[in-house]
Short mmCIF file of C-alpha atoms in Angstrom, two decimals:
data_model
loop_
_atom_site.label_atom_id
_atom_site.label_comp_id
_atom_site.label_asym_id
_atom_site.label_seq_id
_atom_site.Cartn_x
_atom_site.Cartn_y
_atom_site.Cartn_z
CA UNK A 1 42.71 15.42 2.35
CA UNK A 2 39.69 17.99 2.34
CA UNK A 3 38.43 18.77 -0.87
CA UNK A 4 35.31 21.11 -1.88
CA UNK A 5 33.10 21.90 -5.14
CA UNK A 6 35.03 24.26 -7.62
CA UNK A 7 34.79 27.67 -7.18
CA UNK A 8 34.37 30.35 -10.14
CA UNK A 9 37.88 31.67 -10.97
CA UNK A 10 40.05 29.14 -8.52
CA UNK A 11 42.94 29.12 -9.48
CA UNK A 12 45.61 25.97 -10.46
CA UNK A 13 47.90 27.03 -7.64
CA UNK A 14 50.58 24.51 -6.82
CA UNK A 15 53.49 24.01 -3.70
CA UNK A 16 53.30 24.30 0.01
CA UNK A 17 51.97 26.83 2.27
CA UNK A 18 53.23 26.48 6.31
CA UNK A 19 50.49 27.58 8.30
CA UNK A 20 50.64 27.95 12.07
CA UNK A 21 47.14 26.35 13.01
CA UNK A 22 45.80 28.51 15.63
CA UNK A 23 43.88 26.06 18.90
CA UNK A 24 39.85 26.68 18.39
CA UNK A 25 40.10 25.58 14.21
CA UNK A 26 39.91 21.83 12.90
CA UNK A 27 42.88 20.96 10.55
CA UNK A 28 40.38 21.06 7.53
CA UNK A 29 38.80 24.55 8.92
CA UNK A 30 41.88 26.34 8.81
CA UNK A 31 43.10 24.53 5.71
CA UNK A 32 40.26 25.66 3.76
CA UNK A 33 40.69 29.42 5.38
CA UNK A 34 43.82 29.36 3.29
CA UNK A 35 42.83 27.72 0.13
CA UNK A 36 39.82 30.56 0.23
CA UNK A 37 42.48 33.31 0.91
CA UNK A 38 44.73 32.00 -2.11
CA UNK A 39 41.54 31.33 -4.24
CA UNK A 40 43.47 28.06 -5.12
CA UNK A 41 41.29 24.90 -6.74
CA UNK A 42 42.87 22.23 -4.61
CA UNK A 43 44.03 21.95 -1.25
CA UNK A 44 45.06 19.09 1.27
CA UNK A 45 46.88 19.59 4.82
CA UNK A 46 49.09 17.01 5.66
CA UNK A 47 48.20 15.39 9.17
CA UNK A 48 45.61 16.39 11.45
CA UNK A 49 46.52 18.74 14.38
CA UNK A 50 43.65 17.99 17.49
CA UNK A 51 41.25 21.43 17.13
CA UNK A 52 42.40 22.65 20.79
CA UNK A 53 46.58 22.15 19.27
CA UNK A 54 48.24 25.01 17.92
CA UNK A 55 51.69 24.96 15.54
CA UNK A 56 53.02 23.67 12.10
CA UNK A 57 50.40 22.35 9.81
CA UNK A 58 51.99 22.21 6.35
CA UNK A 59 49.11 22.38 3.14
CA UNK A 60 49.85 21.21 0.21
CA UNK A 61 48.20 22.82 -2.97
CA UNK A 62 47.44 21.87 -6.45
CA UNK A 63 50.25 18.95 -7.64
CA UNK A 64 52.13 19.74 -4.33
CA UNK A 65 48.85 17.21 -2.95
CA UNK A 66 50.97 14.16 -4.74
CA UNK A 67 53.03 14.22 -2.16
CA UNK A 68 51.25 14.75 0.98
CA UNK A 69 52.05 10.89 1.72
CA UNK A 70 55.29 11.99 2.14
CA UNK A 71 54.92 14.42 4.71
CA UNK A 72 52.15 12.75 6.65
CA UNK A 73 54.76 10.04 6.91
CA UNK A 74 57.49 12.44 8.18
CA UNK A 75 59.01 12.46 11.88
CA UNK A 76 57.60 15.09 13.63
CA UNK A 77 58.40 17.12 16.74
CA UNK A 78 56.19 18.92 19.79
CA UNK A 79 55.94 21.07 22.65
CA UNK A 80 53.53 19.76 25.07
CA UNK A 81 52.33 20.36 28.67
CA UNK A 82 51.53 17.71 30.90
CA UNK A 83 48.81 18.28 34.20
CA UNK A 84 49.61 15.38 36.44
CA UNK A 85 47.33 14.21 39.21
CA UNK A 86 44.35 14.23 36.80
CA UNK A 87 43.30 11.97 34.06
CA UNK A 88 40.45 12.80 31.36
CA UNK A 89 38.22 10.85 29.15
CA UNK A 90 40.31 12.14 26.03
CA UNK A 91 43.97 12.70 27.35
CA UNK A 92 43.75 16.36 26.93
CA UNK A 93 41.63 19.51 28.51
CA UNK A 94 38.90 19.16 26.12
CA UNK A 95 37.82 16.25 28.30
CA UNK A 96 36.01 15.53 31.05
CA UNK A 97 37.86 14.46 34.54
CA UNK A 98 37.46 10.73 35.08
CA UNK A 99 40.15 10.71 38.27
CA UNK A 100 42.26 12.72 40.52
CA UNK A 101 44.84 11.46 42.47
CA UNK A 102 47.60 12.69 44.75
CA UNK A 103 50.93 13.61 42.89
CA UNK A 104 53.61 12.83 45.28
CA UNK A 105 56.97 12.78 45.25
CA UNK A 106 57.48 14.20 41.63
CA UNK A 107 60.80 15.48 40.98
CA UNK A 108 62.70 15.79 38.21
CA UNK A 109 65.14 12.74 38.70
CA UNK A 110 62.02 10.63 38.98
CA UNK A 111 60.30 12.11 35.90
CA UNK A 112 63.12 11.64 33.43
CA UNK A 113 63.85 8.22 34.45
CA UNK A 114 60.06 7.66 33.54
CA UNK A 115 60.73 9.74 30.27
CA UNK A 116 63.84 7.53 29.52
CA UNK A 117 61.91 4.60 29.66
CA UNK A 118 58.95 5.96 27.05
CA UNK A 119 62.14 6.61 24.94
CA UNK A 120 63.00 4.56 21.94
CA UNK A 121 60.93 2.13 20.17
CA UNK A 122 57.19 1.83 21.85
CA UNK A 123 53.84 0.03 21.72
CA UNK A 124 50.83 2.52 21.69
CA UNK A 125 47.53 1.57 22.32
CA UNK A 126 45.58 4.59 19.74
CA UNK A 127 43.25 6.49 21.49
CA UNK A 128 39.62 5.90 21.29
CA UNK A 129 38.90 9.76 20.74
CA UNK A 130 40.75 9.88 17.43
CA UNK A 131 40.18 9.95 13.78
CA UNK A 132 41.27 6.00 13.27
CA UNK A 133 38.38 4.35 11.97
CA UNK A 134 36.80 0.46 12.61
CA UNK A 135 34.34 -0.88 10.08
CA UNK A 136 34.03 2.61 8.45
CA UNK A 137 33.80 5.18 11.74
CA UNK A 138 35.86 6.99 13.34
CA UNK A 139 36.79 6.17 16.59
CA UNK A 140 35.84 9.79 18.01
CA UNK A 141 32.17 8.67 17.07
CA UNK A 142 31.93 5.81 19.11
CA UNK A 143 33.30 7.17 21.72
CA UNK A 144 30.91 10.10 21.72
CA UNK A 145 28.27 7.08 21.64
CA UNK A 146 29.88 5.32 25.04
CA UNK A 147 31.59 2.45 22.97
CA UNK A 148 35.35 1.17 23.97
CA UNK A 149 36.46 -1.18 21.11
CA UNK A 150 39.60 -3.38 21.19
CA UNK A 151 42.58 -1.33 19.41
CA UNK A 152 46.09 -3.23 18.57
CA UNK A 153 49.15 -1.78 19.98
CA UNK A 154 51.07 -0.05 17.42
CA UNK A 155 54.88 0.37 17.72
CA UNK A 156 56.13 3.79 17.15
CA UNK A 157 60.05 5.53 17.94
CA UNK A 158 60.13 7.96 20.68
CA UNK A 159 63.61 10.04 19.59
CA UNK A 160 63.83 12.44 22.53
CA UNK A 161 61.50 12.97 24.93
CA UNK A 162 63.19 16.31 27.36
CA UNK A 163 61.73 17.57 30.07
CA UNK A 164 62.33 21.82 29.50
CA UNK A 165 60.69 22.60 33.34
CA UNK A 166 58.54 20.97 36.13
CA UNK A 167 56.40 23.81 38.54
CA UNK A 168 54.54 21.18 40.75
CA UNK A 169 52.35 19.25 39.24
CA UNK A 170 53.04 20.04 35.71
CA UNK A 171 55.84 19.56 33.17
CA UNK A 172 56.65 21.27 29.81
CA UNK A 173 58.10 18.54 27.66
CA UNK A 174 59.60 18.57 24.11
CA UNK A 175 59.24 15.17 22.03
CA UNK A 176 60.56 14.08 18.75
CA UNK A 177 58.70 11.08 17.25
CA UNK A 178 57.67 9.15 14.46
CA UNK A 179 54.46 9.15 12.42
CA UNK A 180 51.28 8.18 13.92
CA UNK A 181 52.74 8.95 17.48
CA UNK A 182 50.14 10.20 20.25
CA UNK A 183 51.25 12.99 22.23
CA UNK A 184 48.28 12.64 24.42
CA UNK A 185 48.83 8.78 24.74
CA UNK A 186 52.31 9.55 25.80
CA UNK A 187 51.26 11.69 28.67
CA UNK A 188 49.06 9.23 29.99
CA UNK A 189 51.44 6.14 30.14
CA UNK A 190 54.11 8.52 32.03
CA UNK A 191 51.41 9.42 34.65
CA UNK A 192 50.27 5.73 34.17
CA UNK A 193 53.91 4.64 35.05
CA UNK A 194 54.15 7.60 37.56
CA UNK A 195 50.77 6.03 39.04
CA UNK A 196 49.20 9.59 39.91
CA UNK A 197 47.51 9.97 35.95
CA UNK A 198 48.27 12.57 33.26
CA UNK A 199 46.67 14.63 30.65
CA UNK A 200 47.70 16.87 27.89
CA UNK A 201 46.97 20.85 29.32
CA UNK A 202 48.40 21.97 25.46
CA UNK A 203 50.18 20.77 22.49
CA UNK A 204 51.86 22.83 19.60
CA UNK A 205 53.63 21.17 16.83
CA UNK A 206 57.43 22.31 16.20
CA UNK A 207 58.49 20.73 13.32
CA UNK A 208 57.10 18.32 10.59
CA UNK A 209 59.86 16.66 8.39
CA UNK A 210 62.16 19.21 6.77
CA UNK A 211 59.87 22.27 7.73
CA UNK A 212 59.81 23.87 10.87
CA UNK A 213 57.57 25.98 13.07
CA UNK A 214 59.70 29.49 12.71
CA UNK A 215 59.08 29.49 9.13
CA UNK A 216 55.05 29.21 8.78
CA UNK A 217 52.27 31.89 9.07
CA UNK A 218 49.33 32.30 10.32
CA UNK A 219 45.98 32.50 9.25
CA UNK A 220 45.48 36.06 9.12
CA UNK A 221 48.61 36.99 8.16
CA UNK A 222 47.99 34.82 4.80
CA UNK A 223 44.61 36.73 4.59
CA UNK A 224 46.04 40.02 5.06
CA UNK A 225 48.87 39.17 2.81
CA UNK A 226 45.95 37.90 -0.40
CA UNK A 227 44.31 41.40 0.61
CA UNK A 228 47.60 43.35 -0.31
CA UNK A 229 48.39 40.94 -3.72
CA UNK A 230 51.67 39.31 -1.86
CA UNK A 231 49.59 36.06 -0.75
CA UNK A 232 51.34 34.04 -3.14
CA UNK A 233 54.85 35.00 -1.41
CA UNK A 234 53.75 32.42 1.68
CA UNK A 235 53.57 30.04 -1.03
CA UNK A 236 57.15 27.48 -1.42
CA UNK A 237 57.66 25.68 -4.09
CA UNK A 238 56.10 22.24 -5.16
CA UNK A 239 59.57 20.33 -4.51
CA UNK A 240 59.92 21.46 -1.24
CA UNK A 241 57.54 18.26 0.00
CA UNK A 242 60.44 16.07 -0.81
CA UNK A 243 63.37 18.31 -0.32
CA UNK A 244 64.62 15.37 1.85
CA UNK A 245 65.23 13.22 -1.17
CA UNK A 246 68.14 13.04 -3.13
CA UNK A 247 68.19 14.77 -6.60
CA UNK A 248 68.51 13.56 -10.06
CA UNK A 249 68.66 15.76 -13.44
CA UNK A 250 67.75 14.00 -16.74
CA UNK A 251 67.31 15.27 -20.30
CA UNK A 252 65.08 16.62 -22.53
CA UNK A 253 64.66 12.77 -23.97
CA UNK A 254 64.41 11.34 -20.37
CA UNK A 255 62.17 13.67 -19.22
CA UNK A 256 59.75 13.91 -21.59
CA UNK A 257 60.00 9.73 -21.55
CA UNK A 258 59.15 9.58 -17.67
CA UNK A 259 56.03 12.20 -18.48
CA UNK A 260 54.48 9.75 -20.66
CA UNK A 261 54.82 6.64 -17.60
CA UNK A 262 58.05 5.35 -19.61
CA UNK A 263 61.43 4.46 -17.44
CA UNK A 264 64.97 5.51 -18.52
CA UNK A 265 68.39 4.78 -17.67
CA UNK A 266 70.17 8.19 -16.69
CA UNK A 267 73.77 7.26 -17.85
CA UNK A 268 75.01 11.14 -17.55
CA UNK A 269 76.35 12.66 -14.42
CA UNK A 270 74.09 13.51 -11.48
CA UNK A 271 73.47 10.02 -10.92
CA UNK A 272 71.21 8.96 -7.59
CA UNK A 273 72.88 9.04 -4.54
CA UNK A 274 70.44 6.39 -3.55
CA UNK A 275 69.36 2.72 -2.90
CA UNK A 276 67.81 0.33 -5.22
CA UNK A 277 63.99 1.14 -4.43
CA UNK A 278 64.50 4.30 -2.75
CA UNK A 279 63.04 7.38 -4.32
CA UNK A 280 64.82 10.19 -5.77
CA UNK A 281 63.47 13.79 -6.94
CA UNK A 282 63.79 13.96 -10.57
CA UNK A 283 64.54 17.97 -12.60
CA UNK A 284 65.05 18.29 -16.35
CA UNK A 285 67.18 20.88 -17.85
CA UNK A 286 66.92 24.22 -15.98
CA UNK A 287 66.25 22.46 -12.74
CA UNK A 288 62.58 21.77 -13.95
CA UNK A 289 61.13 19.71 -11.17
CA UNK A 290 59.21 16.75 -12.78
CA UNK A 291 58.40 14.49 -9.52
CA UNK A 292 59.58 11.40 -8.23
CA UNK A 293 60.94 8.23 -9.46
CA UNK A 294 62.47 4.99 -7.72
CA UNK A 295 65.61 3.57 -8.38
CA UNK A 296 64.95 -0.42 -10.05
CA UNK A 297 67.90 -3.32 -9.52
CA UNK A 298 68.72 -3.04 -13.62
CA UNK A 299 69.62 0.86 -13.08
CA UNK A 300 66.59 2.05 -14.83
CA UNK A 301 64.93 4.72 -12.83
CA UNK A 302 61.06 4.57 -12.77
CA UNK A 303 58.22 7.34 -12.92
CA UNK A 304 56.62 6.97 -9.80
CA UNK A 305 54.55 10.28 -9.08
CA UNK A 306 55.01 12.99 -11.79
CA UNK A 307 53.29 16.44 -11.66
CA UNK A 308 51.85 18.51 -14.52
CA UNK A 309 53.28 22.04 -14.11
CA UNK A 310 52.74 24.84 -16.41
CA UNK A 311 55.85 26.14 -18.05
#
């Protein structure tokens, strides 16, 4: 989460802001473009999009930053395009070319069985030119510095991987993953497996839990939209982080009990469709969002991150 000093006059803005991140701007550049445009006091984007991606990054302002967890740990889905024939030192364009081989025989029967088999449940070896860090840097940095260090395989759940088109040599795909998935790693193990090499020629994001691409703004239509006084209109409410959750409504007495750290027993109607441990959003009267709470065995139901809205 990017944070800077306190500005004169910020403002205590809070909820969610879908930006369409345009290729050419770091995550925290054009995170901080919007916090400026909203003059809001705190900001946090929720999952870094590479600088040359485009597509959904969501930012999460004020007490809407509780729950950025939440969506960093949401599925996600892309549009990517893959150049076969060539691998780079990164996976993507930004790189430089490290081999070229012949692509032949690719056809789309081949390249979907491929795909099929990248479906599902995978191991993922992280890239070395990413933000994961060992003993405190990142492993972009060492990289840069011509160091290769040992990274485990992490498994991660391919949900559909669909090939939309194939001219030649390259293929406009369309994945839907879990967190922490690779795009670019993806690419190379199917030209790996295709043995002619792979890279990523673009990526744009789709969809990041419950939010989705059609919905978000750019950057300069948020600016021009602060300029006119309607900036706060591309601004969703707080609860929409966790609109995936199921819903609870306590009282005045509960509420005001789970404020001060305390858990209650909700015995009126509205009762958690949920598991013991699972989360639930919590409102008060008036559909007053007060945060999240998780459902204990003895049918209490337990503060777990409440925000501090302004009536």
């Amino acid at each position: 989460m990017g944070r800077s000093p306190r500005r004169p006059g910020a403002r205590d803005l809070h909820g969610v802001v879908l930006l369409d991140k345009p290729a050419g701007l770091s995550s925290n550049q054009a995170m901080q473009r919007v916090r400026r445009a909203l003059n809001a006091r705190k900001a946090g984007h929720t999952g870094n999009l590479d600088v040359a991606a485009t597509g959904l990054l969501p930012i999460c302002l004020g007490e809407a930053t509780k729950f950025s967890g939440q969506l960093l740990d949401a599925d996600k889905v892309y549009r990517a395009h893959v150049q076969f024939g060539v691998t780079t030192r990164t996976g993507d364009a930004e790189g430089e070319v490290v081999e070229t081989r012949p692509v032949e025989g690719l056809e789309a029967p081949r390249l979907l069985a491929e795909m099929a088999r990248l479906t599902g449940p995978i191991e993922q070896v992280p890239p070395m030119y990413s933000a994961l860090k060992r003993d405190g840097q990142p492993l972009y940095a060492l990289a840069r510095a011509g160091k290769v260090v040992e990274r485990a395989p992490r498994r991660v759940t391919i949900f559909r991987f669909e090939l939309l088109s194939l001219n030649a040599t390259v293929a406009e795909v369309e994945v839907a993953c879990s967190k922490g998935t690779y795009i670019r790693t993806l690419a190379e193990d199917l030209g790996a497996a295709l043995g002619c090499g792979a890279h990523l020629t673009a990526l744009r994001r789709l969809a990041s839990g419950p939010f989705r691409l059609e919905d978000a703004h750019t950057v300069e239509a948020i600016e021009a939209a602060c300029l006119a006084g309607t900036g706060d209109g591309c601004v969703l409410p707080v609860d929409t982080a966790v609109s995936v959750l199921p819903a609870l409504e306590v009282s005045d007495t509960e509420a005001e009990a789970l404020r001060h750290g305390r858990p209650v027993r909700p015995g009126g109607p509205g009762s958690p469709a949920a598991d013991v441990g699972e989360q639930v959003r919590i409102y008060g009267p008036g559909v007053r969002f007060l945060g999240l709470g998780e459902c204990a065995p003895d049918g209490q139901l337990l503060p777990r991150r409440i925000v501090n809205l302004m009536e």
